[in-house]
PDB file of C-alpha atoms in Angstrom:
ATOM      1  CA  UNK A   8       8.828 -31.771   9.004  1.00  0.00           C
ATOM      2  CA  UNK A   9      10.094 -30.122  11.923  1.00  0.00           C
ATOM      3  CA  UNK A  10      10.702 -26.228  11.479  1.00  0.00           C
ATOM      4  CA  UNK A  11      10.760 -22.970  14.359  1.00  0.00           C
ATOM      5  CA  UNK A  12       8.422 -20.297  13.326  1.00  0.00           C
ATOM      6  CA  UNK A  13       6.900 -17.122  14.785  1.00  0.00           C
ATOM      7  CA  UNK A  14       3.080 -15.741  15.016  1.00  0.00           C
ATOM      8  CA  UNK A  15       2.284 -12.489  14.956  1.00  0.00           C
ATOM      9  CA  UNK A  16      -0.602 -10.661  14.095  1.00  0.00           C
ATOM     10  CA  UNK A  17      -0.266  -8.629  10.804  1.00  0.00           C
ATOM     11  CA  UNK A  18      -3.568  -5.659  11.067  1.00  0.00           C
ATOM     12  CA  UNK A  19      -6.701  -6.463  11.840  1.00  0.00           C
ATOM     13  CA  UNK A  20      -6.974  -9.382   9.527  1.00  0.00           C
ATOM     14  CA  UNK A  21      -3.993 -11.008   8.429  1.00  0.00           C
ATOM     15  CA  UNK A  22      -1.073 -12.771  10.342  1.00  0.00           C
ATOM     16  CA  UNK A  23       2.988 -12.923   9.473  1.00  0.00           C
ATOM     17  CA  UNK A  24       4.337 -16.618   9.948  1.00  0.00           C
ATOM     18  CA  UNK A  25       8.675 -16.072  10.044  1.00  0.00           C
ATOM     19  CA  UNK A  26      10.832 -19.083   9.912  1.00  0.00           C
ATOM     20  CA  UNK A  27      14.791 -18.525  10.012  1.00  0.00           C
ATOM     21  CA  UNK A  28      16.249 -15.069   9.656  1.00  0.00           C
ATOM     22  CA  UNK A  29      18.065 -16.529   6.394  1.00  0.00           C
ATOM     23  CA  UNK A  30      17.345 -18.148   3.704  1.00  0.00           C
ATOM     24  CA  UNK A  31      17.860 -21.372   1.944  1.00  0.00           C
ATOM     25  CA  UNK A  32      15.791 -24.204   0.205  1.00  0.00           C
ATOM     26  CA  UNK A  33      14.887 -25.957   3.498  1.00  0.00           C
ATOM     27  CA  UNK A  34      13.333 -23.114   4.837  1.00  0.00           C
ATOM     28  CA  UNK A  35      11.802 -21.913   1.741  1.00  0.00           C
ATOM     29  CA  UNK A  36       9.985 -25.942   1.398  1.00  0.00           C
ATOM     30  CA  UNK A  37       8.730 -25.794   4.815  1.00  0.00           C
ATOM     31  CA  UNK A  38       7.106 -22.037   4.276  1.00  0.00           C
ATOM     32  CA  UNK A  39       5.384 -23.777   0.784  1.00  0.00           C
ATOM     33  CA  UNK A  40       4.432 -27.266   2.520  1.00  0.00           C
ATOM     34  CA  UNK A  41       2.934 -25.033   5.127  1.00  0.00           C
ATOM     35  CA  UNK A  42       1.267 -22.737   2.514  1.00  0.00           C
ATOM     36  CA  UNK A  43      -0.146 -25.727   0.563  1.00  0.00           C
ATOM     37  CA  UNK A  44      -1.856 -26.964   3.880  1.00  0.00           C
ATOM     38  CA  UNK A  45      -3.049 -23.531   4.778  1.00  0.00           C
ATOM     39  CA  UNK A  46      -4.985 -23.098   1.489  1.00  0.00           C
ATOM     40  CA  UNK A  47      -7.236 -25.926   2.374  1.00  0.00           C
ATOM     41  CA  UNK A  48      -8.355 -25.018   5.708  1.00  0.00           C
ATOM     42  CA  UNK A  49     -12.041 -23.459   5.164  1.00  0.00           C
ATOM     43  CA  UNK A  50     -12.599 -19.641   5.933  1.00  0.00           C
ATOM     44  CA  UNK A  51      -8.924 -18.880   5.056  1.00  0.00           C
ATOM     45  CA  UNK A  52      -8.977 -16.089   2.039  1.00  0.00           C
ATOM     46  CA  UNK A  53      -5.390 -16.232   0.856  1.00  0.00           C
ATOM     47  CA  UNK A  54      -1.865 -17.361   1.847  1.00  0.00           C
ATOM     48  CA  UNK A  55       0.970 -15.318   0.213  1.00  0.00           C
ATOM     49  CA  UNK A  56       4.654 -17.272   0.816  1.00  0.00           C
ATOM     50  CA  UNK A  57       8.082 -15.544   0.381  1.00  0.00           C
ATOM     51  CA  UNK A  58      11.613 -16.261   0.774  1.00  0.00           C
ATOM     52  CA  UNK A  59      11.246 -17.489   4.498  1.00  0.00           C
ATOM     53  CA  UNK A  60       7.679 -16.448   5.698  1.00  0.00           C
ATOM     54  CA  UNK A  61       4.258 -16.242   5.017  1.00  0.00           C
ATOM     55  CA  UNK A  62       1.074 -13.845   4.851  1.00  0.00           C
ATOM     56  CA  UNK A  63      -1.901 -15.515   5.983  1.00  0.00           C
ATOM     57  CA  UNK A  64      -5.268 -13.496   5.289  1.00  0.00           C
ATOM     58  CA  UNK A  65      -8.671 -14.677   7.111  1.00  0.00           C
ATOM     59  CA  UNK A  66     -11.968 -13.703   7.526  1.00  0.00           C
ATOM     60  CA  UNK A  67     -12.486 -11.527  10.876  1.00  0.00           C
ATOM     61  CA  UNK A  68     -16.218 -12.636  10.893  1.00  0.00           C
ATOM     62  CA  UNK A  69     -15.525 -16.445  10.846  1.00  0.00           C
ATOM     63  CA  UNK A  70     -12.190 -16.326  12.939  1.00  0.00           C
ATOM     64  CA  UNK A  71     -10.224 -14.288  15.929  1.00  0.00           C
ATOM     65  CA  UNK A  72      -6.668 -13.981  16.217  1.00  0.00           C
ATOM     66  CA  UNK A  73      -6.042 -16.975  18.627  1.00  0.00           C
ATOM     67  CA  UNK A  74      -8.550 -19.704  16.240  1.00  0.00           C
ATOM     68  CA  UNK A  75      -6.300 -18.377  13.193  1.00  0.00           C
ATOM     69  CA  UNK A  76      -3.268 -19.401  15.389  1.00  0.00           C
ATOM     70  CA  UNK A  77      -4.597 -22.368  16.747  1.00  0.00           C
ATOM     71  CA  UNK A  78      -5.147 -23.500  13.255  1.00  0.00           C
ATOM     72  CA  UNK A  79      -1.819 -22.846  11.966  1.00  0.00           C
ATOM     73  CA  UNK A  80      -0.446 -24.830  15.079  1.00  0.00           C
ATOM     74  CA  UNK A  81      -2.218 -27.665  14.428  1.00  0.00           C
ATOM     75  CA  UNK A  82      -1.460 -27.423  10.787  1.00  0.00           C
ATOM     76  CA  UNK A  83       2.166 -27.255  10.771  1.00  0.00           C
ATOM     77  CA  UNK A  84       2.683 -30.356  13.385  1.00  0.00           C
ATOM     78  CA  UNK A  85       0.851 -32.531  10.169  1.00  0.00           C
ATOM     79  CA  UNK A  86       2.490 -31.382   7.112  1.00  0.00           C
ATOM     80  CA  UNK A  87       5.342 -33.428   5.585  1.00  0.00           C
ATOM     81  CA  UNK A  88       7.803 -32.704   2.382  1.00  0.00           C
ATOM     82  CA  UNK A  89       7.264 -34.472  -0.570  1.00  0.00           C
ATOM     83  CA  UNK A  90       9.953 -36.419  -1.348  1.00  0.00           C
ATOM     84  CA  UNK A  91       9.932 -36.533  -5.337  1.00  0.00           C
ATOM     85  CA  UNK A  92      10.242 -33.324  -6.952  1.00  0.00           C
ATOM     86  CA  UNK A  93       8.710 -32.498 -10.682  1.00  0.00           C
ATOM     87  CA  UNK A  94      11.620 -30.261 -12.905  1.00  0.00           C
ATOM     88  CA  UNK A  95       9.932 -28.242 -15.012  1.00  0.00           C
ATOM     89  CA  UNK A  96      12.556 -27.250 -18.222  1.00  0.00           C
ATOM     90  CA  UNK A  97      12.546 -24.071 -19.575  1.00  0.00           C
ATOM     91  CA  UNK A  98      14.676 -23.389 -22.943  1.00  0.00           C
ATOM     92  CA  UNK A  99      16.441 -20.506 -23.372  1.00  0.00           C
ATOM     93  CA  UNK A 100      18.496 -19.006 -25.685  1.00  0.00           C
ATOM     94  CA  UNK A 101      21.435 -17.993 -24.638  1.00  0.00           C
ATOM     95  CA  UNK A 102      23.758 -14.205 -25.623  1.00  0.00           C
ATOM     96  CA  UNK A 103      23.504 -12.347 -28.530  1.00  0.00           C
ATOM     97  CA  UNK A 104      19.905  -9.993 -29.309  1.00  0.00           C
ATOM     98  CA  UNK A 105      18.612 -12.185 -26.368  1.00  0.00           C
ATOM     99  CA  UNK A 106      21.116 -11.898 -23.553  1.00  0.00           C
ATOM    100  CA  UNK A 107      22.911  -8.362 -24.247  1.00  0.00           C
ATOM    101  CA  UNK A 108      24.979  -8.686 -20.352  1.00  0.00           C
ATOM    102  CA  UNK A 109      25.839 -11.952 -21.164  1.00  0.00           C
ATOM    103  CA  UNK A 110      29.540 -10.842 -21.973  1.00  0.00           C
ATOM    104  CA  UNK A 111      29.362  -8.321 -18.844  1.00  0.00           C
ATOM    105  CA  UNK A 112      28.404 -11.302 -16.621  1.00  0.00           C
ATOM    106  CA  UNK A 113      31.260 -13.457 -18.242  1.00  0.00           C
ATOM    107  CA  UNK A 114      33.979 -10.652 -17.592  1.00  0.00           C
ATOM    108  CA  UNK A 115      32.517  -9.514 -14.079  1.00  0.00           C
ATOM    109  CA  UNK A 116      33.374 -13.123 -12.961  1.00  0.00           C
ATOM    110  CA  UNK A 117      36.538 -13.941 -14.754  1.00  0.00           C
ATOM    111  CA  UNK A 118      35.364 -16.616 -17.243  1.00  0.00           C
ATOM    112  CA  UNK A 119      33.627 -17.537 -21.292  1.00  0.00           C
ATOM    113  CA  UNK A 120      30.467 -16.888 -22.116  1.00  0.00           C
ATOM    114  CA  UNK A 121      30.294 -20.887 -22.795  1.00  0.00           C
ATOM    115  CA  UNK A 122      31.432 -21.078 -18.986  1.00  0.00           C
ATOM    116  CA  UNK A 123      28.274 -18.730 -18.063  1.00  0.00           C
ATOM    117  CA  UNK A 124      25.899 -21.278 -20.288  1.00  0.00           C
ATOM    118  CA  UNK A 125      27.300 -24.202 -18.603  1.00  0.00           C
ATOM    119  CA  UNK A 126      27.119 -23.160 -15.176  1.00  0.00           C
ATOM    120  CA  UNK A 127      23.621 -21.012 -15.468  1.00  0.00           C
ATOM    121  CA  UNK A 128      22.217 -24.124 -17.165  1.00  0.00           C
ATOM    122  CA  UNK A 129      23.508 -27.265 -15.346  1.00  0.00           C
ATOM    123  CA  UNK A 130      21.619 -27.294 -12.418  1.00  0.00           C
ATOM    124  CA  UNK A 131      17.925 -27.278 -10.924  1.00  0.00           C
ATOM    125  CA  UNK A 132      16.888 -24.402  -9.171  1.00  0.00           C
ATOM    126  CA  UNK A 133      13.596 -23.820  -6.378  1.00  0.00           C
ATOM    127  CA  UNK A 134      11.255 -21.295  -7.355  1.00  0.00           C
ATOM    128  CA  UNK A 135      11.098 -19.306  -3.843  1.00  0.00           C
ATOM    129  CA  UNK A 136       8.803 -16.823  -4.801  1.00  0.00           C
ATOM    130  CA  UNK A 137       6.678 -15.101  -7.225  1.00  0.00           C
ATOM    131  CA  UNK A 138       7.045 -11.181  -7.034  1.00  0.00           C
ATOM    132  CA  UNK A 139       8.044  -8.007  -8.719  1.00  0.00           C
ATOM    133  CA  UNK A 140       5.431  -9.001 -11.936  1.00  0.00           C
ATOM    134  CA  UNK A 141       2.721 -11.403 -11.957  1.00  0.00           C
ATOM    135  CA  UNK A 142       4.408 -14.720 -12.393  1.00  0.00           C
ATOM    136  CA  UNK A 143       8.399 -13.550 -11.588  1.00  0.00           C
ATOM    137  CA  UNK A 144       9.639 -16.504 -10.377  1.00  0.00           C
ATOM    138  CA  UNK A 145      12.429 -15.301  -7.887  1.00  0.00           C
ATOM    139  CA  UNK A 146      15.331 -18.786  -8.043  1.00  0.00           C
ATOM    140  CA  UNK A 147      17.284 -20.001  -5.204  1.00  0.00           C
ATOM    141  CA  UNK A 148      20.621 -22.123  -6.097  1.00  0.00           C
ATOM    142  CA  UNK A 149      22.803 -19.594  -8.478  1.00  0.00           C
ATOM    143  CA  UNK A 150      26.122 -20.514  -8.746  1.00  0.00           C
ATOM    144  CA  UNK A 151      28.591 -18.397  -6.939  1.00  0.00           C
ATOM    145  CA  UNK A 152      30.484 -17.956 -10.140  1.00  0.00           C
ATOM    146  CA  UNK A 153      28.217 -16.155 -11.802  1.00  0.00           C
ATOM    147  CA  UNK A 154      26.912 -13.599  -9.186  1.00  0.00           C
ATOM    148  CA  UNK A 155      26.788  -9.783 -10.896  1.00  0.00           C
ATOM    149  CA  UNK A 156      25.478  -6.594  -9.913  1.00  0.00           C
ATOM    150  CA  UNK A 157      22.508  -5.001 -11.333  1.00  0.00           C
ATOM    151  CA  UNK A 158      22.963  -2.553 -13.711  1.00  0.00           C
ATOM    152  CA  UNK A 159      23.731   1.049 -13.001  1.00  0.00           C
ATOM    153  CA  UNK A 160      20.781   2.431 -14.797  1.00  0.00           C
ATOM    154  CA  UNK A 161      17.720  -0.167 -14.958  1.00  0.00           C
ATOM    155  CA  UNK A 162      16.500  -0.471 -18.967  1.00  0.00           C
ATOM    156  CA  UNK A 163      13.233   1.072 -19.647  1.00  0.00           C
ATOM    157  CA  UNK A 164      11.603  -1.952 -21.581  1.00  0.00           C
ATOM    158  CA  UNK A 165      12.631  -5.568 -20.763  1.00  0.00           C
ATOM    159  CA  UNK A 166      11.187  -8.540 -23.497  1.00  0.00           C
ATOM    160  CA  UNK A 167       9.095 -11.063 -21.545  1.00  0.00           C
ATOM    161  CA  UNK A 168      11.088 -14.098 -21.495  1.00  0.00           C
ATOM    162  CA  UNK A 169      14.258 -12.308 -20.870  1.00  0.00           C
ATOM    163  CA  UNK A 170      16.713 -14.393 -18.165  1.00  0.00           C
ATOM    164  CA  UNK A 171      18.738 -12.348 -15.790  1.00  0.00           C
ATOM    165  CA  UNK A 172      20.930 -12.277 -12.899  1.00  0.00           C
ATOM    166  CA  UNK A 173      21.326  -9.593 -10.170  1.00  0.00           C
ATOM    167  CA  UNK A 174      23.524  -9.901  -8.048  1.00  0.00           C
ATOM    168  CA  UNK A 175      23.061 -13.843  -6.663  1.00  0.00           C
ATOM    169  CA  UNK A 176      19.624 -14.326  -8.086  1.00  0.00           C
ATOM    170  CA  UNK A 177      18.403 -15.641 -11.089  1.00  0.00           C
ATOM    171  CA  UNK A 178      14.765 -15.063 -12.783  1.00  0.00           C
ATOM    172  CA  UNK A 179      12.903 -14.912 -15.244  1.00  0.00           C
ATOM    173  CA  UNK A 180      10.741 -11.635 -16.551  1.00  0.00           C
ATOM    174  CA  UNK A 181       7.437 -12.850 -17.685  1.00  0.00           C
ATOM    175  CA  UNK A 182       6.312  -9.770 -19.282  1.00  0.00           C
ATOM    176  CA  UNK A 183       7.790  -6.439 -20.551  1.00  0.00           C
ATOM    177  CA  UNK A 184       8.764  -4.368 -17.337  1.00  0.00           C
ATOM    178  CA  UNK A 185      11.908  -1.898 -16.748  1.00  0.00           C
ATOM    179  CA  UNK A 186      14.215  -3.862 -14.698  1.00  0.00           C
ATOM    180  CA  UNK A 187      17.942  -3.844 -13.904  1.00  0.00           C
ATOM    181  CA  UNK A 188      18.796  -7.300 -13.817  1.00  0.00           C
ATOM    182  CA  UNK A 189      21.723  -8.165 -16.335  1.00  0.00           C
ATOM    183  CA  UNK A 190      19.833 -10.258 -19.040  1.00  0.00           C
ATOM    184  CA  UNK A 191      21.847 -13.223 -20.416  1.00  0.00           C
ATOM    185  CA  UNK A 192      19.219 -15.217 -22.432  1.00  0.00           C
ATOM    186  CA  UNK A 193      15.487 -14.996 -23.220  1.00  0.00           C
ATOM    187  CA  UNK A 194      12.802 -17.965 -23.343  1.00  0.00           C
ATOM    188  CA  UNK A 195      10.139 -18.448 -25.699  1.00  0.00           C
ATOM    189  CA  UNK A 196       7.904 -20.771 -23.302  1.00  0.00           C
ATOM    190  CA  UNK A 197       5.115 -17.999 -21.948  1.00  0.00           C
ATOM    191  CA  UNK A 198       5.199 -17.473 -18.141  1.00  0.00           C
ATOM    192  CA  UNK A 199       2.002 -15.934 -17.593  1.00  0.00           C
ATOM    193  CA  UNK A 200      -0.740 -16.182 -19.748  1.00  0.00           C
ATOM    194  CA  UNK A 201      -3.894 -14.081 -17.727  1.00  0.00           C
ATOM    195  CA  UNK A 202      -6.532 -15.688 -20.304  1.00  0.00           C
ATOM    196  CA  UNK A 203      -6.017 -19.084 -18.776  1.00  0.00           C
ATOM    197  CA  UNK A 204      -7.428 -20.787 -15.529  1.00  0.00           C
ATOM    198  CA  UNK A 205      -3.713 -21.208 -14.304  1.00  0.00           C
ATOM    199  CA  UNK A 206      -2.437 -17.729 -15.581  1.00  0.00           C
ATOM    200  CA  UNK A 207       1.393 -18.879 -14.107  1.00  0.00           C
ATOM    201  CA  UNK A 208       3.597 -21.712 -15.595  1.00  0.00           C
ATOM    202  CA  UNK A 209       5.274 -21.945 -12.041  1.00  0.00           C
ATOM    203  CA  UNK A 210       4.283 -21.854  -8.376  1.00  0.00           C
ATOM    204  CA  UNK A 211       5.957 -20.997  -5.067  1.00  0.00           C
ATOM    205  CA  UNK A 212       8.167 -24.414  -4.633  1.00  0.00           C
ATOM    206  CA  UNK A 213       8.610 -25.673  -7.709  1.00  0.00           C
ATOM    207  CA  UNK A 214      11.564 -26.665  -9.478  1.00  0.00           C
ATOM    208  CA  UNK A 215      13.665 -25.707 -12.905  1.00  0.00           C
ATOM    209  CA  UNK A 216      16.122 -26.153 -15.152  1.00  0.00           C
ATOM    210  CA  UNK A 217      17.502 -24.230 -17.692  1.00  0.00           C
ATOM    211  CA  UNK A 218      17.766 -25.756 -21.270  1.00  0.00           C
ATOM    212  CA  UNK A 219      20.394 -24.337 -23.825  1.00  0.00           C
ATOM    213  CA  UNK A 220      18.736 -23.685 -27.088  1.00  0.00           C
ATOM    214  CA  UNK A 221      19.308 -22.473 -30.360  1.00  0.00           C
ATOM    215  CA  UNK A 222      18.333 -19.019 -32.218  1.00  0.00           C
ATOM    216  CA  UNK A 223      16.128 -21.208 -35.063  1.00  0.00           C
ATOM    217  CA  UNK A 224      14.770 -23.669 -31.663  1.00  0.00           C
ATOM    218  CA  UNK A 225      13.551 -20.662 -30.225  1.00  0.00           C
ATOM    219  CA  UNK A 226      11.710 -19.145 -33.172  1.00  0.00           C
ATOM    220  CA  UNK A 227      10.185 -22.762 -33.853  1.00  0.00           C
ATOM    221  CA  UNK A 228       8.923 -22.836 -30.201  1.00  0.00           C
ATOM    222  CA  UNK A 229       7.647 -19.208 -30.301  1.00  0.00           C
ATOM    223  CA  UNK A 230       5.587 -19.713 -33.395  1.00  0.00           C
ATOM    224  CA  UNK A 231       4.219 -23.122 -32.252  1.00  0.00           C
ATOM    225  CA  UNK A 232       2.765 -21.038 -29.906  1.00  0.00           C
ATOM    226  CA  UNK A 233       0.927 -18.414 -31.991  1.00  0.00           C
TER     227      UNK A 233
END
C-alpha cells in the first residue's frame, strides 16, 4: 500500500501520523493497516486511529523521537490491505418507540420511511472510528439521500442500541448518553460489554451492515441475551 503521510511530534511522548486532509475509506484502511502493524512493534504503549490519522504513544525511556520515526518508516513501506473483508450484521429495528426521527429524516430528504429503511440498510459501511462513548463506532458510506441535521436541542437520555444519523454520518450509541443525532432505529445486539476480554463488538476498520428486523425479532434477540 502506497499512502503520503506526515510526522510530527505530539508532547513529549506521543507522535501525530496525518494522511490526506479528507477523508474517505482508502485513507481511513491505510491509517488501520498502519495501526494494526504499529501495535506489534515492542515498546510501543498505544496507537489511537481516527478518521485520517493516528496517535502513536511510546515509551520515552526505551525510544527518542527519531527511533519512534524510524520505526514508523520502516513500518509503513511493509504493510499491505487485506483483500477480503469480514461484514459483521447488526439488526435493527427500524421507526416507531425505537427510531422517533425516523419520519423527520424521511421528510428532511423528500422520501418514505420504507425509502429511509432501504437505503440506511442496503449497503456495507467501514467503521472509521471509535469515539464519543466507549465503543461508538463512527460509519463512513451514508447515502447522500439520507443526510439530516442534528437536532436543535440534543435529548438528555439516549437507549444504548439506538441508530442515528447527523448530518452525513451514521452510528450507533452503545450505551445511554445525551446525544443529538436523529435516531431512526435501535439494535438489540450489545456494543460494549466492559465485563468481557473484548469489551467492543467492533474495531477501527471493520465492516457492517444493517439488518431490518422486526419489533417481536428484536425482543427475541434481547432476551436471548439476558
Amino acid at each position: 500500500m502506497i499512502f503520503d503521510y506526515k510526522i510530527n511530534p505530539f508532547g513529549e511522548r506521543a507522535v501525530l501520523v496525518e494522511f490526506a486532509e479528507f477523508i474517505d475509506s482508502t485513507i481511513n484502511s491505510a491509517v488501520v493497516a498502519l495501526t494494526d502493524s504499529l501495535r506489534l512493534a515492542e515498546g510501543i504503549i498505544e496507537v489511537t486511529p481516527a478518521y485520517r490519522s493516528l496517535l502513536l504513544e511510546y515509551d520515552p525511556l526505551q525510544f527518542d523521537y527519531q527511533e519512534v520515526f524510524n520505526i514508523i518508516r520502516s513500518t509503513a513501506i511493509t504493510i499491505t490491505k487485506a483483500d477480503e473483508k469480514t461484514v459483521c450484521e447488526i439488526m435493527v429495528c427500524y421507526g416507531g418507540k425505537f427510531g422517533p426521527d425516523i419520519e423527520t429524516v424521511a421528510k428532511h430528504n423528500g422520501i418514505s420511511v420504507n425509502d429511509v429503511i432501504f437505503l440506511h440498510s442496503e449497503r456495507e459501511y467501514q467503521v472509521y472510528m471509535l469515539g464519543f462513548l466507549p465503543g461508538f463506532p463512527y460509519l463512513g458510506g451514508l447515502s447522500s439521500k439520507l443526510a439530516t441535521p442534528r437536532l436543535a436541542t440534543p435529548r438528555l437520555s439516549i437507549p444504548p442500541g439506538s441508530v442515528g444519523i447527523a448530518g452525513s454520518q451514521t452510528g450507533i450509541y452503545p450505551i445511554s448518553s445525551p446525544g443529538g443525532w436523529q435516531l431512526i432505529g435501535r439494535t438489540p445486539q450489545k456494543l460494549f460489554s466492559p465485563s468481557q476480554k473484548q469489551p467492543f463488538l467492533l474495531s477501527a476498520g471493520d465492516w457492517l451492515r444493517f439488518v431490518p428486523i422486526s419489533e417481536t425479532d428484536y425482543d427475541e434477540i434481547e432476551n436471548s441475551d439476558d
